[in-house]
mmCIF file of C-alpha atoms in Angstrom:
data_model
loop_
_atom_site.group_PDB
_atom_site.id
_atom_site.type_symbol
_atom_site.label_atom_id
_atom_site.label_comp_id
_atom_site.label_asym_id
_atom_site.label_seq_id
_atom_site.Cartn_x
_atom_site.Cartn_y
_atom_site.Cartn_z
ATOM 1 C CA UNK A 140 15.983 13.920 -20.939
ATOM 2 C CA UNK A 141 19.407 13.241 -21.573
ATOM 3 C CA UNK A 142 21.641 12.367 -17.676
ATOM 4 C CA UNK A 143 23.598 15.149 -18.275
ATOM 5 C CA UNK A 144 20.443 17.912 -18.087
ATOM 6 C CA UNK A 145 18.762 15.420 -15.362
ATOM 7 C CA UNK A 146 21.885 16.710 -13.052
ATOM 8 C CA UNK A 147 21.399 19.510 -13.813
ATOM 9 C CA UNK A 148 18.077 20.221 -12.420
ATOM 10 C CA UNK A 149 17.345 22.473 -9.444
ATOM 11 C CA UNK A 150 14.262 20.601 -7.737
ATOM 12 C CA UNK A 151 11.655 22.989 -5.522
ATOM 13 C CA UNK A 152 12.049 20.016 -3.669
ATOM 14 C CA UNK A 153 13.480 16.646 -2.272
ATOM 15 C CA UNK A 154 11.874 13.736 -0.783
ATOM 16 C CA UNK A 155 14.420 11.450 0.738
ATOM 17 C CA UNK A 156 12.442 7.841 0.509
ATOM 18 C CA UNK A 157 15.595 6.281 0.813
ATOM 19 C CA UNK A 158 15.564 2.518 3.010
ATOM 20 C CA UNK A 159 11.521 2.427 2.174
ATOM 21 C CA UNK A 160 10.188 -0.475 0.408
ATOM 22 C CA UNK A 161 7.695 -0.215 -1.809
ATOM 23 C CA UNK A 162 5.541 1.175 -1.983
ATOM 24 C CA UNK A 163 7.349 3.517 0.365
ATOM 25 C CA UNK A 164 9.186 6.105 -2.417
ATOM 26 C CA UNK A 165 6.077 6.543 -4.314
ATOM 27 C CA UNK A 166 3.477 7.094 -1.488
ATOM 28 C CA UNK A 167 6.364 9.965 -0.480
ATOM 29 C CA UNK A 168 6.003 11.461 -4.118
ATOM 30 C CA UNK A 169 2.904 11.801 -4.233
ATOM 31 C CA UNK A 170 2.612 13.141 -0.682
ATOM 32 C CA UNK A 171 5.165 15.588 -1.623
ATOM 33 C CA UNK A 172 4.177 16.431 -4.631
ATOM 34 C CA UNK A 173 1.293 18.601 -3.660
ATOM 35 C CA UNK A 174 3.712 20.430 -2.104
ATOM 36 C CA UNK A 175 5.463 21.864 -5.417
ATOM 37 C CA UNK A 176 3.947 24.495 -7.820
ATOM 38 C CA UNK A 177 2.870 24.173 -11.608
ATOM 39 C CA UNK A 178 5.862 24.046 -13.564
ATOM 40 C CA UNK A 179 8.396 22.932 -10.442
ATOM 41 C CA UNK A 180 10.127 19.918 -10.141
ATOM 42 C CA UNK A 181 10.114 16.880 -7.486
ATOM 43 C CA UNK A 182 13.101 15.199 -6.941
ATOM 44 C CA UNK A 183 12.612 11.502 -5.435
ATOM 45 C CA UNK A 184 15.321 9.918 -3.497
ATOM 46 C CA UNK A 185 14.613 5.973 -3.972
ATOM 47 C CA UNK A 186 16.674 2.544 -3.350
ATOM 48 C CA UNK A 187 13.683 1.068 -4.267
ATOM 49 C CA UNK A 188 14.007 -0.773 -7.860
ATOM 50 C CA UNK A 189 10.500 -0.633 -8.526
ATOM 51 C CA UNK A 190 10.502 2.858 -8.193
ATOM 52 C CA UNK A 191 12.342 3.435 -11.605
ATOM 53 C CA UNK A 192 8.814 2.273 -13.352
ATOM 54 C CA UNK A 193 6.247 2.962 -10.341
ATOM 55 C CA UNK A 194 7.058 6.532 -10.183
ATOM 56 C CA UNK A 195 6.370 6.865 -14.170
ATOM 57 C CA UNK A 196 3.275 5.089 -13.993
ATOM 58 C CA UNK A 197 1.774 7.116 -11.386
ATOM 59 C CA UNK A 198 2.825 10.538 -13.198
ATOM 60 C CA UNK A 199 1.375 8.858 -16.500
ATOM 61 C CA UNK A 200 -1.785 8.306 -14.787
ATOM 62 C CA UNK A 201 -2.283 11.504 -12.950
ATOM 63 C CA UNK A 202 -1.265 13.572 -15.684
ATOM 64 C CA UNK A 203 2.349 14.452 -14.242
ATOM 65 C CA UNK A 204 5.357 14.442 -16.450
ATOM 66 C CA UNK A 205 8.278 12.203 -15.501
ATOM 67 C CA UNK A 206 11.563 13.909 -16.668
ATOM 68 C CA UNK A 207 13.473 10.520 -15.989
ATOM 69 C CA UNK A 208 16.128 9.108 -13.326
ATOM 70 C CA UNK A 209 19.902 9.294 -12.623
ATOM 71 C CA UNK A 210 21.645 6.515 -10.632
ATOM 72 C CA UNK A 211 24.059 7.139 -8.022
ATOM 73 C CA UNK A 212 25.419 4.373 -5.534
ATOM 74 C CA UNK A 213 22.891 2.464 -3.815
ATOM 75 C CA UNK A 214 19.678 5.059 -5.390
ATOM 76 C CA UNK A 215 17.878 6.786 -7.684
ATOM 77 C CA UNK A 216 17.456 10.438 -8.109
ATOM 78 C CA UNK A 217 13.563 10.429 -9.921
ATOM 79 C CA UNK A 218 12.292 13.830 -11.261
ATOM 80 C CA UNK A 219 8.639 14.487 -11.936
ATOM 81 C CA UNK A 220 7.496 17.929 -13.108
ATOM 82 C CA UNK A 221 4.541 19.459 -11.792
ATOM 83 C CA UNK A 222 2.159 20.017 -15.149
ATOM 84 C CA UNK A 223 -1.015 20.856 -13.400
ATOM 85 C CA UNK B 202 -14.865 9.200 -11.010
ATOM 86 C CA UNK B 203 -12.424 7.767 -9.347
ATOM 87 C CA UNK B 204 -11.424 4.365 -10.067
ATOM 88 C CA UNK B 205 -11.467 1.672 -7.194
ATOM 89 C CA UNK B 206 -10.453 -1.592 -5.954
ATOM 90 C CA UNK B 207 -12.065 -4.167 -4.159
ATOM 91 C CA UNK B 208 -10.128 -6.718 -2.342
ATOM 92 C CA UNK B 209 -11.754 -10.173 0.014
ATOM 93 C CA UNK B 210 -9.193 -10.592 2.769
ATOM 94 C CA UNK B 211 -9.990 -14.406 3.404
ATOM 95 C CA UNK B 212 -6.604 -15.025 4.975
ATOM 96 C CA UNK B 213 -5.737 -14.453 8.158
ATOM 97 C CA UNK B 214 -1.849 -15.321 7.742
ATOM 98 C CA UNK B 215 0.659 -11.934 8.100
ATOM 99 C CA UNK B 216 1.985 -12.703 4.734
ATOM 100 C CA UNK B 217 -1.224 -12.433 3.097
ATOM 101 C CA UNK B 218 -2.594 -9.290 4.837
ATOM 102 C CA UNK B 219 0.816 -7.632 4.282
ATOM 103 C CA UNK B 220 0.709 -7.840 0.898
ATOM 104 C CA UNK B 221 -3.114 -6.961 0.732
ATOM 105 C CA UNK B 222 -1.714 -3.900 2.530
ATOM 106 C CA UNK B 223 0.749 -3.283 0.186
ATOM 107 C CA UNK B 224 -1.408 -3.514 -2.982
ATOM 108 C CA UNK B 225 -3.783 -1.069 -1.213
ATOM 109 C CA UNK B 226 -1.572 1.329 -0.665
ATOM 110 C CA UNK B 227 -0.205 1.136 -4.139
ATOM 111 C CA UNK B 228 -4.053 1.640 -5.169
ATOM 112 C CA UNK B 229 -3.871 4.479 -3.615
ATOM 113 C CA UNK B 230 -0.819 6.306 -4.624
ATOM 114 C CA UNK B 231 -2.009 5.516 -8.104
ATOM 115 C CA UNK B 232 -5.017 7.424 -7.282
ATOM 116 C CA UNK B 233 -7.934 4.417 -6.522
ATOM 117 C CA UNK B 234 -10.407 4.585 -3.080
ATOM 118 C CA UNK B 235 -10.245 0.735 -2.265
ATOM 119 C CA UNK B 236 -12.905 -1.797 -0.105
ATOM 120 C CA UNK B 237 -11.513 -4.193 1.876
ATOM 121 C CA UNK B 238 -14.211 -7.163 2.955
ATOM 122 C CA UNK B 239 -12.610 -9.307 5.796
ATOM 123 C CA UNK B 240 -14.130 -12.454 6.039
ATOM 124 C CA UNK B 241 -13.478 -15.669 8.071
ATOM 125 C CA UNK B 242 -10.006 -15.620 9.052
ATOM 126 C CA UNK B 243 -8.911 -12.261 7.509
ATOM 127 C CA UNK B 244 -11.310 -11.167 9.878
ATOM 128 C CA UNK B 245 -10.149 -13.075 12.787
ATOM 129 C CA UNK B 246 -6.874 -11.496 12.263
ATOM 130 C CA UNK B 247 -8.538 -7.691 12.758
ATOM 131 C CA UNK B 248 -9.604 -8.884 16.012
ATOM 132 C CA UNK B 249 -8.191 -7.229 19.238
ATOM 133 C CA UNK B 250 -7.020 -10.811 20.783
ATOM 134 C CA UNK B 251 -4.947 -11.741 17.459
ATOM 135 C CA UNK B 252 -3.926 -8.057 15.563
ATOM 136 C CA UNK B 253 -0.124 -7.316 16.391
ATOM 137 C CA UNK B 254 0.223 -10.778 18.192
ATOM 138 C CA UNK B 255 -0.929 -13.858 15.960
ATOM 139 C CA UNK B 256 2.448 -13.651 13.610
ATOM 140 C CA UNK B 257 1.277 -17.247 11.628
ATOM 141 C CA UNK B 258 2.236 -17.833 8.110
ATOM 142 C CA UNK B 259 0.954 -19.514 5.158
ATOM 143 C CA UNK B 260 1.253 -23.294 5.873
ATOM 144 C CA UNK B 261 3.090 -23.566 2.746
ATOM 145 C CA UNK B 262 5.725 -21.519 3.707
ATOM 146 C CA UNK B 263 5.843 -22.116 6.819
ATOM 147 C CA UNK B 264 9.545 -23.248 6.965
ATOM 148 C CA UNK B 265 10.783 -20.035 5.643
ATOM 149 C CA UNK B 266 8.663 -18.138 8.147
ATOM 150 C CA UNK B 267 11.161 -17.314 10.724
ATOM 151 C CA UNK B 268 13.660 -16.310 8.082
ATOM 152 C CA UNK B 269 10.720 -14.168 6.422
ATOM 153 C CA UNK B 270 9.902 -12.892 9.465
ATOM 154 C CA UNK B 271 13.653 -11.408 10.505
ATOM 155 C CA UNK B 272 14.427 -9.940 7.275
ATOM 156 C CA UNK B 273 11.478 -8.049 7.266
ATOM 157 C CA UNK B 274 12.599 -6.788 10.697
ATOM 158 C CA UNK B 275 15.639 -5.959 9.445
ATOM 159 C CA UNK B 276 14.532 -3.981 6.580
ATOM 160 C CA UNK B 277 12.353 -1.924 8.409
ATOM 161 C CA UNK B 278 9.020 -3.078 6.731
ATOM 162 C CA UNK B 279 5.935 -1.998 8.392
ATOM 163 C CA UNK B 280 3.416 -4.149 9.640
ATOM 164 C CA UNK B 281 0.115 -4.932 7.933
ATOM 165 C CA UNK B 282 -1.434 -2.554 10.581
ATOM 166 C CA UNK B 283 0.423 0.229 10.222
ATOM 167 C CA UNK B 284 0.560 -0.249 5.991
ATOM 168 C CA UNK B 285 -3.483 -0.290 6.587
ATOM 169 C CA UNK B 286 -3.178 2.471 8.445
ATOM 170 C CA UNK B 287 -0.901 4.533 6.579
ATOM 171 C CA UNK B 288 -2.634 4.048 3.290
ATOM 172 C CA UNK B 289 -6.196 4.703 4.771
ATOM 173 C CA UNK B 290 -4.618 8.107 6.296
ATOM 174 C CA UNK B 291 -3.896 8.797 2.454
ATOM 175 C CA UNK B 292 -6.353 8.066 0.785
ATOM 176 C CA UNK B 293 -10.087 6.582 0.478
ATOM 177 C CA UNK B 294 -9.513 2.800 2.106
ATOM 178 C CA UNK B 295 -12.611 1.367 3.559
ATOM 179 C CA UNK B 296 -12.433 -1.506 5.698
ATOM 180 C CA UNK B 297 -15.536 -3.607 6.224
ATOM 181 C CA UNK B 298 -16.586 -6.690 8.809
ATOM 182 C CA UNK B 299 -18.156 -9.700 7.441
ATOM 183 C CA UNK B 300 -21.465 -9.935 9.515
ATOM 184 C CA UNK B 301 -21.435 -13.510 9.056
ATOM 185 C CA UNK B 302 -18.077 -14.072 10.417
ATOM 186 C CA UNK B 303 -19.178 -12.251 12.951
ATOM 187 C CA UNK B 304 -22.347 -13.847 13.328
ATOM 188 C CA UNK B 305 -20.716 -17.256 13.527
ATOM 189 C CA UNK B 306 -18.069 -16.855 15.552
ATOM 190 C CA UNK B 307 -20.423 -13.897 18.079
ATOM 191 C CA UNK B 308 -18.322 -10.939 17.932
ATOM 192 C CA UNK B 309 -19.193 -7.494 17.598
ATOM 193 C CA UNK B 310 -18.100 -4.179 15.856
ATOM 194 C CA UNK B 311 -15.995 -3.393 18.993
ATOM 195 C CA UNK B 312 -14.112 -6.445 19.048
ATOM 196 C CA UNK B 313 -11.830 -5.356 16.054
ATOM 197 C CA UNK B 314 -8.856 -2.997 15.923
ATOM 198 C CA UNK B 315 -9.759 0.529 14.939
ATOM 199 C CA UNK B 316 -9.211 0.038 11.237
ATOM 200 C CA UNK B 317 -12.578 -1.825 10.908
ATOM 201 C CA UNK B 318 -14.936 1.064 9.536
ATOM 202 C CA UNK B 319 -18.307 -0.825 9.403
ATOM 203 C CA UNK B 320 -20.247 -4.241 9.460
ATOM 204 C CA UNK B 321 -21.534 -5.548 6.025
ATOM 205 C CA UNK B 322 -23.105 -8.397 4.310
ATOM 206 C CA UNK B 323 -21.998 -10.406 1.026
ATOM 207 C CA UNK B 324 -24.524 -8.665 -0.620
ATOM 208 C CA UNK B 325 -22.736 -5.037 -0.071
ATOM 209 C CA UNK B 326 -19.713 -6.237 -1.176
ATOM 210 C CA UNK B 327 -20.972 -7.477 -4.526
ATOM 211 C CA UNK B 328 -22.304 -3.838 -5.057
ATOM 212 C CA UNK B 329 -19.012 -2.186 -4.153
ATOM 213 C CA UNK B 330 -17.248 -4.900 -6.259
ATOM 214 C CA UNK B 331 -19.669 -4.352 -9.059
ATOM 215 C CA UNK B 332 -18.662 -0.589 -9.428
ATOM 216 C CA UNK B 333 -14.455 -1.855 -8.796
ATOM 217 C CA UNK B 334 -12.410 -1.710 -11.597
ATOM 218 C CA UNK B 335 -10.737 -4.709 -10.299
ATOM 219 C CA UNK B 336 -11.616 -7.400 -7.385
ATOM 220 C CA UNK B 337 -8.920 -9.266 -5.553
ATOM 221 C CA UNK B 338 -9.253 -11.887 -3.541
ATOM 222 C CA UNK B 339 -6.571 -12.539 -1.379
#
């Protein structure tokens, strides 16, 4: 997805994992993840580095789909869709 | 089936354990149940007298220890305990006692800090280590 349609994205919800080290951000994704529907989005807070190719990985592997990141200063803004 | 890790905590050191704590909890967001077998002094370290209070390092590093030690203060990283216990409160994380640690040094199940879920022989291990995807020994 291109930066300009990542901001514009209306998650169902935000997890601020901001100030956690790994694997702090993505242990809060996919804690919070169960808490959004099929076909809403999760929107990941994360100063965390690793997070930009952690949080992909673990959508890849349990069949999420990672829309992508934008940076702002000092974080990430991550968005995984619920698929399933 | 799930997929799953099995990880030998031989060191004792908070360095070590920290980052065995950290690898299981990535194991587990990423969806694996994970065995730990403590053994010698990655045992010792689950014991009552030492968990929370025995802060040693690895020898190697030992210079950089105090620096180590006050940046992870400072950035708010959780200790090995409370990574163990976060990621077993998330996920399938079994924790097992060497008995012959145990049997050498004469302590008992009730000895260790309440993360310890059982007492087990070399032998077990090898089974649950068999069925792991991966083995780390740490």
């Amino acid at each position: 997805m291109q930066e300009s349609e990542l901001r514009e994205i209306k998650a169902l919800k935000v997890v601020d994992a901001r100030g956690t080290s790994c694997p702090g951000p993505l242990l809060e994704t996919k804690k919070a993840m169960t808490a959004v529907p099929v076909g809403g989005v999760l929107e990941t807070l994360s100063s965390d580095e690793g997070s930009r190719q952690d949080i992909p990985a673990w959508a890849k592997k349990v069949g999420q789909e990672f829309l992508g990141f934008v940076t702002e200063s000092g974080y990430d803004r991550l968005f995984v869709k619920r698929v399933k | 089936m799930t997929e799953k890790m099995a990880i030998v905590l031989f060191s004792g050191t908070v360095d070590k354990i920290l980052a065995a704590g950290i690898i299981t909890s990535g194991a587990i967001a990423m969806d694996m149940d994970v065995d730990i077998f403590l053994s010698f002094w990655g045992l010792a370290a689950f014991h009552k007298d030492m968990a929370g209070k025995d802060m040693r390092m690895s020898k190697d590093f030992e210079d950089m220890a105090p620096m180590f030690l006050k940046a992870m203060q400072k950035k708010n990283i959780p200790s090995w305990y409370d990574t163990l216990k976060k990621a077993k409160g998330m996920g399938n994380v079994k924790i097992h006692a060497c008995s012959m640690t145990m049997d050498v040094m004469e302590w008992k199940k009730g000895d260790f800090v309440d993360l310890v879920d059982d007492v087990i022989g070399v032998g077990s291990f090898i089974g649950m280590a068999s069925d792991a995807k991966m083995t780390l020994f740490i």
